[in-house]
Short mmCIF file of N, CA and C in Angstrom, two decimals:
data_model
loop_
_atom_site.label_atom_id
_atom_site.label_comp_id
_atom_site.label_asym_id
_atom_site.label_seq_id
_atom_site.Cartn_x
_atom_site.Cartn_y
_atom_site.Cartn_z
N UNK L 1 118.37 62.04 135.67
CA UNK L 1 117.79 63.35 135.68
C UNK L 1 118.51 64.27 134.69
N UNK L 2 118.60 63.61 133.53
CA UNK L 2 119.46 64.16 132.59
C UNK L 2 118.95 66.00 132.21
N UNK L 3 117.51 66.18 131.99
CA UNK L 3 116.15 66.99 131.50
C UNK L 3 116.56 67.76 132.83
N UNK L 4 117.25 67.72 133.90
CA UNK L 4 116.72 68.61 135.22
C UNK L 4 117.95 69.77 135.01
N UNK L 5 119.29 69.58 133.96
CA UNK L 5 120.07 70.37 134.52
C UNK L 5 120.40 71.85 134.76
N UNK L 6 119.18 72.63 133.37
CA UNK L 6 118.60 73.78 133.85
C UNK L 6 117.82 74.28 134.56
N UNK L 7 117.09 73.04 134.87
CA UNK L 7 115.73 73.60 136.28
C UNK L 7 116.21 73.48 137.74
N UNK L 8 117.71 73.09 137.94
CA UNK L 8 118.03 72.99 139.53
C UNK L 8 118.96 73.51 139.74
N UNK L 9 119.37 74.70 140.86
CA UNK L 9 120.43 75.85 141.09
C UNK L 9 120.62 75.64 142.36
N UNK L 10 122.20 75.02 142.66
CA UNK L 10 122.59 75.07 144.18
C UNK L 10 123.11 76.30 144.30
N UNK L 11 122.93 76.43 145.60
CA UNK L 11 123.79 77.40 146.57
C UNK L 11 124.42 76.86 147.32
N UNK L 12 125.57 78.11 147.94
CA UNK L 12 126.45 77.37 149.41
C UNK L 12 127.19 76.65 148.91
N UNK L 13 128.12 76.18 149.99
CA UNK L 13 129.31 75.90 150.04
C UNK L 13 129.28 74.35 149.27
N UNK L 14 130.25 73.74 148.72
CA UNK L 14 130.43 72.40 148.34
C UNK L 14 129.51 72.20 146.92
N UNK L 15 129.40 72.84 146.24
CA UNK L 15 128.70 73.12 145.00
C UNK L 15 129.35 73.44 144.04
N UNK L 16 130.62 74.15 144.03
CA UNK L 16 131.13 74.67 143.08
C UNK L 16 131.54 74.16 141.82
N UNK L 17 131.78 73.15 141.64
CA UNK L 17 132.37 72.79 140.46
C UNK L 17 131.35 71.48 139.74
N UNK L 18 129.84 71.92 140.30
CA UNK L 18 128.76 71.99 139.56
C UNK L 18 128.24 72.63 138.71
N UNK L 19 128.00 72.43 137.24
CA UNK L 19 126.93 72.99 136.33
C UNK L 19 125.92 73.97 137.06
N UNK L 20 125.34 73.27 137.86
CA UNK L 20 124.47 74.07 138.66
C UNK L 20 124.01 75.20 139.52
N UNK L 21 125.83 75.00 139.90
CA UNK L 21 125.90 75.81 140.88
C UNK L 21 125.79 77.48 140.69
N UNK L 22 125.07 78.25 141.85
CA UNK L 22 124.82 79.41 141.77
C UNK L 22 125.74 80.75 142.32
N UNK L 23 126.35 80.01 143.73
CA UNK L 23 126.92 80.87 144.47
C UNK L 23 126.35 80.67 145.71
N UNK L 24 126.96 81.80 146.53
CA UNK L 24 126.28 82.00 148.08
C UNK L 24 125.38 83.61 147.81
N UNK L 25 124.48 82.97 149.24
CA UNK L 25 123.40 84.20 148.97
C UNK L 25 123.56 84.76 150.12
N UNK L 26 123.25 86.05 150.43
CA UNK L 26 123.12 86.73 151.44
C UNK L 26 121.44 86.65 152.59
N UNK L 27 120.41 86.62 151.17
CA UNK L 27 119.37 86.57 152.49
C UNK L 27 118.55 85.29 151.47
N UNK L 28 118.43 83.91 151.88
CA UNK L 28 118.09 82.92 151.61
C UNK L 28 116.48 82.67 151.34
N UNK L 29 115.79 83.38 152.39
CA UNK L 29 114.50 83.31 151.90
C UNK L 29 114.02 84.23 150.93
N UNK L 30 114.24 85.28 150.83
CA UNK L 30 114.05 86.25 149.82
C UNK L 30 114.52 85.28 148.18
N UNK L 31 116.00 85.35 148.36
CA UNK L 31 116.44 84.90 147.05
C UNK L 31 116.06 83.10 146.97
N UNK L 32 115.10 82.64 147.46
CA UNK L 32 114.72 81.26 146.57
C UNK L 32 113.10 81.54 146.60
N UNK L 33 112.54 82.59 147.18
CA UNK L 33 111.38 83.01 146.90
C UNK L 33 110.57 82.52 145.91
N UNK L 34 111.35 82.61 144.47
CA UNK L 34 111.15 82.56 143.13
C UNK L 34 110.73 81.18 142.83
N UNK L 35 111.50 80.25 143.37
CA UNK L 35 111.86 79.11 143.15
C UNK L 35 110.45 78.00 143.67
N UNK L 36 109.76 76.95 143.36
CA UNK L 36 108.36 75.89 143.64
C UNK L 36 108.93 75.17 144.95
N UNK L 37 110.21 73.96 144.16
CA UNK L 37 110.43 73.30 145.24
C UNK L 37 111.69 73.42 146.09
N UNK L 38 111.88 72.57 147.27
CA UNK L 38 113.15 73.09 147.79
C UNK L 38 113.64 71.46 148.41
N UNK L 39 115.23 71.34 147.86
CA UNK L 39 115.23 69.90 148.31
C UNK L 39 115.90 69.83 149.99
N UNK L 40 115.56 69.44 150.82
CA UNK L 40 115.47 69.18 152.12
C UNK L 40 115.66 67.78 152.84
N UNK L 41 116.97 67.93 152.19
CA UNK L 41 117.46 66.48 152.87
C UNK L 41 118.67 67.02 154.07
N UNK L 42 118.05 66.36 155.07
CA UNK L 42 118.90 66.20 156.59
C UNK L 42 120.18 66.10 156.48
N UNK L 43 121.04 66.73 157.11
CA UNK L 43 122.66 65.59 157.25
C UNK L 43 122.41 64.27 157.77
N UNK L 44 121.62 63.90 158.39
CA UNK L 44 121.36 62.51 159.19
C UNK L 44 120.23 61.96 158.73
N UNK L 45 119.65 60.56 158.25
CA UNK L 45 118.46 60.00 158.12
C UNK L 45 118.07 59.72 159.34
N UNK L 46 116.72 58.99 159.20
CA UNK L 46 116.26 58.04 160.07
C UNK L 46 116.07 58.03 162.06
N UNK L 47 116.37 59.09 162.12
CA UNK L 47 116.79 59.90 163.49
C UNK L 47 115.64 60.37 163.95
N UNK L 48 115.16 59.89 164.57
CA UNK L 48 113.75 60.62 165.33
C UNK L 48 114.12 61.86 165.90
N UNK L 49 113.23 62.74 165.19
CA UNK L 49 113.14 63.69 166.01
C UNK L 49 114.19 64.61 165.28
N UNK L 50 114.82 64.02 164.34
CA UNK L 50 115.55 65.20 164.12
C UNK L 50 115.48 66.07 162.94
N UNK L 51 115.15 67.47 162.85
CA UNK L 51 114.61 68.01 162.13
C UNK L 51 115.20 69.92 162.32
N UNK L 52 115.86 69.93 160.90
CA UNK L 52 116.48 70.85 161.41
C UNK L 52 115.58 72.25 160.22
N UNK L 53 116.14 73.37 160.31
CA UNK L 53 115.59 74.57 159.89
C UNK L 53 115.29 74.47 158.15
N UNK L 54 115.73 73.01 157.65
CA UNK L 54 115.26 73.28 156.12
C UNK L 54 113.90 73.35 155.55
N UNK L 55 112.76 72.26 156.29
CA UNK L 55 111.85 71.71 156.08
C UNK L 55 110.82 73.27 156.20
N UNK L 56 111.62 73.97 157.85
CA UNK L 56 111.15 75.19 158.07
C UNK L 56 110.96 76.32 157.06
N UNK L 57 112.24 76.64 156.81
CA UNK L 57 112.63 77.27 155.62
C UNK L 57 111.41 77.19 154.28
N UNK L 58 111.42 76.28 154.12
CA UNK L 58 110.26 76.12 152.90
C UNK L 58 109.10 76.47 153.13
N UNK L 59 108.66 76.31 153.96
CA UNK L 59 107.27 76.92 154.24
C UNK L 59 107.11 78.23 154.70
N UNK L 60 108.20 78.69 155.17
CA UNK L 60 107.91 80.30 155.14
C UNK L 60 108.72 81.32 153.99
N UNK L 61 108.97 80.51 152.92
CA UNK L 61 109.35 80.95 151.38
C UNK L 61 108.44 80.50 150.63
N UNK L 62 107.52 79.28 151.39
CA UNK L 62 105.82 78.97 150.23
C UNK L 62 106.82 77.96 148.74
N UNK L 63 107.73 77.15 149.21
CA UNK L 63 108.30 76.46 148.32
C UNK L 63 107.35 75.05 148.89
N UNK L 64 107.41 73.76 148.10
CA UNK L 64 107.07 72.57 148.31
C UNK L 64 108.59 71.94 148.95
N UNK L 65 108.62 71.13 150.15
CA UNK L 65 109.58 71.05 150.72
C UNK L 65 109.66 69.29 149.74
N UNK L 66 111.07 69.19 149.14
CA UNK L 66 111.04 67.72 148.84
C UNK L 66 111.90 67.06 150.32
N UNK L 67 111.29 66.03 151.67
CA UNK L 67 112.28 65.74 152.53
C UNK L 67 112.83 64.72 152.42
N UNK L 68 113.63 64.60 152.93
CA UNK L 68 114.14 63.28 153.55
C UNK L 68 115.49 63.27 155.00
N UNK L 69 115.13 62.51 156.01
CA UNK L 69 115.53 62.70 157.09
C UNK L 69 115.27 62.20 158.14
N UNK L 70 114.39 62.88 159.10
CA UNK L 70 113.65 62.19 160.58
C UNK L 70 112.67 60.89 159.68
N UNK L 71 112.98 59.93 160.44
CA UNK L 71 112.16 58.74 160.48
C UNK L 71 110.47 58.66 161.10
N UNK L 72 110.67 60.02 161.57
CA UNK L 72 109.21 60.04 162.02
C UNK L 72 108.64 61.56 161.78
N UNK L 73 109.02 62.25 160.86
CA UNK L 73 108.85 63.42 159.94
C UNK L 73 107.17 63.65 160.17
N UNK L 74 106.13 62.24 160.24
CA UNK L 74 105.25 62.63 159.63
C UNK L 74 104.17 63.03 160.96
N UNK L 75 105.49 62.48 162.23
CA UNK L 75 104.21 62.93 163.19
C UNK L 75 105.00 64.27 164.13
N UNK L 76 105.50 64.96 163.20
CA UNK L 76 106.08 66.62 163.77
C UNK L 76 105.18 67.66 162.61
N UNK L 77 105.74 67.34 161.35
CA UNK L 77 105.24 68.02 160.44
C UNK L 77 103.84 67.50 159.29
N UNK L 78 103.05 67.81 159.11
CA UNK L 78 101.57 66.81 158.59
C UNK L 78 102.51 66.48 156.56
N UNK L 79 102.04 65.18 156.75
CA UNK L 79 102.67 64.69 155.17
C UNK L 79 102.06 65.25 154.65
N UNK L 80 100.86 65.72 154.14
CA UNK L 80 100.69 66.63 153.10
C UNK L 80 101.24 68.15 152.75
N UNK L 81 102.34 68.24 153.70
CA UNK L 81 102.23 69.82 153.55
C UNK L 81 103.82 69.45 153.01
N UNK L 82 104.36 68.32 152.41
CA UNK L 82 105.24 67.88 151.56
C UNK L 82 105.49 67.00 150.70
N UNK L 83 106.84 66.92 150.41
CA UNK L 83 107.20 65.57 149.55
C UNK L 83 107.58 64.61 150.14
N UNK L 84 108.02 63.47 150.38
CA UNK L 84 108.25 62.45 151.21
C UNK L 84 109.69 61.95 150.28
N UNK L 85 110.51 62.05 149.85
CA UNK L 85 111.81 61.37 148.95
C UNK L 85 111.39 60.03 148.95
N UNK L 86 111.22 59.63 150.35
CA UNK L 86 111.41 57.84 150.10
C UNK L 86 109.90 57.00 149.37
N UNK L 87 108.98 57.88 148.95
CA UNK L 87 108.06 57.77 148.29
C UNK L 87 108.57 56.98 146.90
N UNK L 88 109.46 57.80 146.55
CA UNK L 88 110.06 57.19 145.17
C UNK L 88 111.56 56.67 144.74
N UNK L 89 111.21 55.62 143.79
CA UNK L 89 112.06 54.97 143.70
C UNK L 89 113.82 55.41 143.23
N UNK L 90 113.38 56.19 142.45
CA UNK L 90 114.71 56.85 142.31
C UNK L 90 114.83 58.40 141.82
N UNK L 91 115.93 59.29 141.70
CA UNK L 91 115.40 60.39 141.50
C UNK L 91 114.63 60.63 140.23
N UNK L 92 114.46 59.81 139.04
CA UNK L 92 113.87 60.43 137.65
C UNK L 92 112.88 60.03 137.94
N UNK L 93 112.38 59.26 138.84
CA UNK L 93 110.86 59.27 139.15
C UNK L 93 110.25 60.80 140.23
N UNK L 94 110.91 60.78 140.80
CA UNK L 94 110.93 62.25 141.83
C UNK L 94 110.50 63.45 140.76
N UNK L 95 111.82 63.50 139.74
CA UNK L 95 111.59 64.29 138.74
C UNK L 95 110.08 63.99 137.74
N UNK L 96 110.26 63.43 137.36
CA UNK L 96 108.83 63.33 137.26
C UNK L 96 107.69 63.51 137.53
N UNK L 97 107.77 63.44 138.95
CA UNK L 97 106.39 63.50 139.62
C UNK L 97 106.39 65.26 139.55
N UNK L 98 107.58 65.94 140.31
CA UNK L 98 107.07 67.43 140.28
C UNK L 98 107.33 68.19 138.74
N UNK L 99 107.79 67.50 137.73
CA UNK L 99 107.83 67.96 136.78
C UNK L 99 106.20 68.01 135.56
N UNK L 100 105.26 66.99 135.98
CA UNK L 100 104.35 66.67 135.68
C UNK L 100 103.01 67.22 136.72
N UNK L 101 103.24 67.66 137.91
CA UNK L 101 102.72 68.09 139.04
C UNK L 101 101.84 69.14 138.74
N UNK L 102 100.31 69.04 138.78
CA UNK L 102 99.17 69.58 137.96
C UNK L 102 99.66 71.48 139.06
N UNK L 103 99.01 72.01 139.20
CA UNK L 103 99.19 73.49 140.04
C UNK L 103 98.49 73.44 140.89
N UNK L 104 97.10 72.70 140.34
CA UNK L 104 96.22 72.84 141.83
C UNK L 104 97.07 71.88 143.14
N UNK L 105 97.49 70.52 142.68
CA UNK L 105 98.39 69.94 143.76
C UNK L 105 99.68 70.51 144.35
N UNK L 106 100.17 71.85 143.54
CA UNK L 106 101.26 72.20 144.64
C UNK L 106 100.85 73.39 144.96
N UNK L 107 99.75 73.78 144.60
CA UNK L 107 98.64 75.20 145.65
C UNK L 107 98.17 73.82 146.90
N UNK L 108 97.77 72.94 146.77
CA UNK L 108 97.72 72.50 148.34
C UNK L 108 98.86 71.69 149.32
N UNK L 109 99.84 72.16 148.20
CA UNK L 109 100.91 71.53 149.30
C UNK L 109 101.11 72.53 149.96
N UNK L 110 101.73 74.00 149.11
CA UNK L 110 101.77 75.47 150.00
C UNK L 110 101.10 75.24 150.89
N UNK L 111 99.03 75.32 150.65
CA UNK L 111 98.37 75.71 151.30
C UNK L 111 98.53 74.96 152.72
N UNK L 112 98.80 73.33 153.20
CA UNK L 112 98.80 72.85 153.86
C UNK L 112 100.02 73.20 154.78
N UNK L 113 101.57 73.54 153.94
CA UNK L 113 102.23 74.40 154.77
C UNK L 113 102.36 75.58 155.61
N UNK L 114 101.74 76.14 154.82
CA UNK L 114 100.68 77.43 155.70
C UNK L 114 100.13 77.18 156.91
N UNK L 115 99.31 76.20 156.55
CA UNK L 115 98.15 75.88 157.91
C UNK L 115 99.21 75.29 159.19
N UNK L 116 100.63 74.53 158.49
CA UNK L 116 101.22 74.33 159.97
C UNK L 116 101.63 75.40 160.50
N UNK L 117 102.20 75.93 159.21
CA UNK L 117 102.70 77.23 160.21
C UNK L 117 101.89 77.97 161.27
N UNK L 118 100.62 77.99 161.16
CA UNK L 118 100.11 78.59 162.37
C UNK L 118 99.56 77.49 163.21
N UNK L 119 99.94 76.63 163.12
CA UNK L 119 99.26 75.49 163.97
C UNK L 119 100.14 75.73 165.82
N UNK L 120 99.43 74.85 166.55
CA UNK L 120 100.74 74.90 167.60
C UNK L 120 101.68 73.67 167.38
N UNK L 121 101.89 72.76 166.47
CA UNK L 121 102.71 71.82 166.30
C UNK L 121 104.07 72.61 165.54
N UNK L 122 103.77 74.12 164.82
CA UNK L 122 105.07 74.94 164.45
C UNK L 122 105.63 75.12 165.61
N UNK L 123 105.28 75.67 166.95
CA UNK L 123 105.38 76.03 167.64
C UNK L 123 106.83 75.43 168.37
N UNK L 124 106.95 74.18 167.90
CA UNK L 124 108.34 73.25 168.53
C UNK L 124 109.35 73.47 167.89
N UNK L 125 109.08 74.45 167.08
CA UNK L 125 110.19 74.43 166.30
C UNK L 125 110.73 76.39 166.08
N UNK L 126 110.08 76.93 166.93
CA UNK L 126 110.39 77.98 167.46
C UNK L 126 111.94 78.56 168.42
N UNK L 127 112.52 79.19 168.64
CA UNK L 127 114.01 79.36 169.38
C UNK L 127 113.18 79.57 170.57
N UNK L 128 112.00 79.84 170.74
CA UNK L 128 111.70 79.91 172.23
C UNK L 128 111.64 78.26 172.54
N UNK L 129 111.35 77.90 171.92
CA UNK L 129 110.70 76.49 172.55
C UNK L 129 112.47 75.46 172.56
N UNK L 130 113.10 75.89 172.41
CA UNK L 130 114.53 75.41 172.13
C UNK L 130 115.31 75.70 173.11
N UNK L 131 114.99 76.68 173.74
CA UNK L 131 115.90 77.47 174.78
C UNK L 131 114.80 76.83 176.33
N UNK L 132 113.66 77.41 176.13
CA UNK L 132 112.94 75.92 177.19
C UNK L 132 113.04 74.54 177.64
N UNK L 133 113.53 73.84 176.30
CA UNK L 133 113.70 72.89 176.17
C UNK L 133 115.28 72.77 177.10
N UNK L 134 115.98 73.35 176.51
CA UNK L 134 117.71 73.48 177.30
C UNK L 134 117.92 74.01 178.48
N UNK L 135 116.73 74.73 179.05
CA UNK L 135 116.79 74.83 180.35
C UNK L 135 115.93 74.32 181.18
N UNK L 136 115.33 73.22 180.91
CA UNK L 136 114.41 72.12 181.57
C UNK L 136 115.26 71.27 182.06
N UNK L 137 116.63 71.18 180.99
CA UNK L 137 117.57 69.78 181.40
C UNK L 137 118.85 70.49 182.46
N UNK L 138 118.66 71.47 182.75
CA UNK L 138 119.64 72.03 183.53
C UNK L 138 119.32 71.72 184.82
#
């Protein structure tokens, strides 16, 4: 991904002594606003069920989420309303794909993120539904 090293800007901690790196931000959705895609990889693969606030994050900043993570990603959140990582073989193919990525196809990735968001399958992923959840097992 030689071609990517001006088009990708980390934030947060453990970045620093990256080319890339940007700094820390104060309000996260605002300041990547700007930005198409957002990479959304888990601390943990393969983990059912586990799915934490990044995937979220992207869709209510209207970024294309690139994931990788829960092993069963596709029956919480609908695959079209992302990228899938393990789709491709390595990252300069990844790069590729969204670097070549026509507009109308990432107006319906947004658009499909959108539609979860109001779906009731967002709904699990709400702090109400989290705090229900933790006092069911009590």
């Amino acid at each position: 991904m030689s071609n990517s090293k001006n088009i990708i800007n980390l934030f947060g901690s453990g970045w620093s002594k990256r080319k890339s790196y940007i700094g820390y931000v104060d309000d996260k959705l605002n300041t990547l606003s700007n930005y198409k895609f957002n990479i959304c990889f888990e601390n943990q693969k393969n983990i059912s069920g586990y799915v934490t606030e990044k995937i979220i994050d992207s869709f209510l900043a209207q970024w294309v989420p690139i994931y990788f993570g829960s092993s069963d990603i596709c029956k919480l959140v609908p695959f079209k309303a992302f990228i899938d990582f393990r789709n491709f073989s390595s990252y300069d193919d990844l790069y590729n794909y969204i670097y070549n990525m026509p507009y109308n196809t990432w107006v319906t990735y947004i658009n499909n993120g959108q539609l979860f968001l109001k779906s009731k399958h967002y709904h699990k992923f709400l702090p109400k539904h989290f705090i229900n959840s933790i006092i069911g097992y009590l």
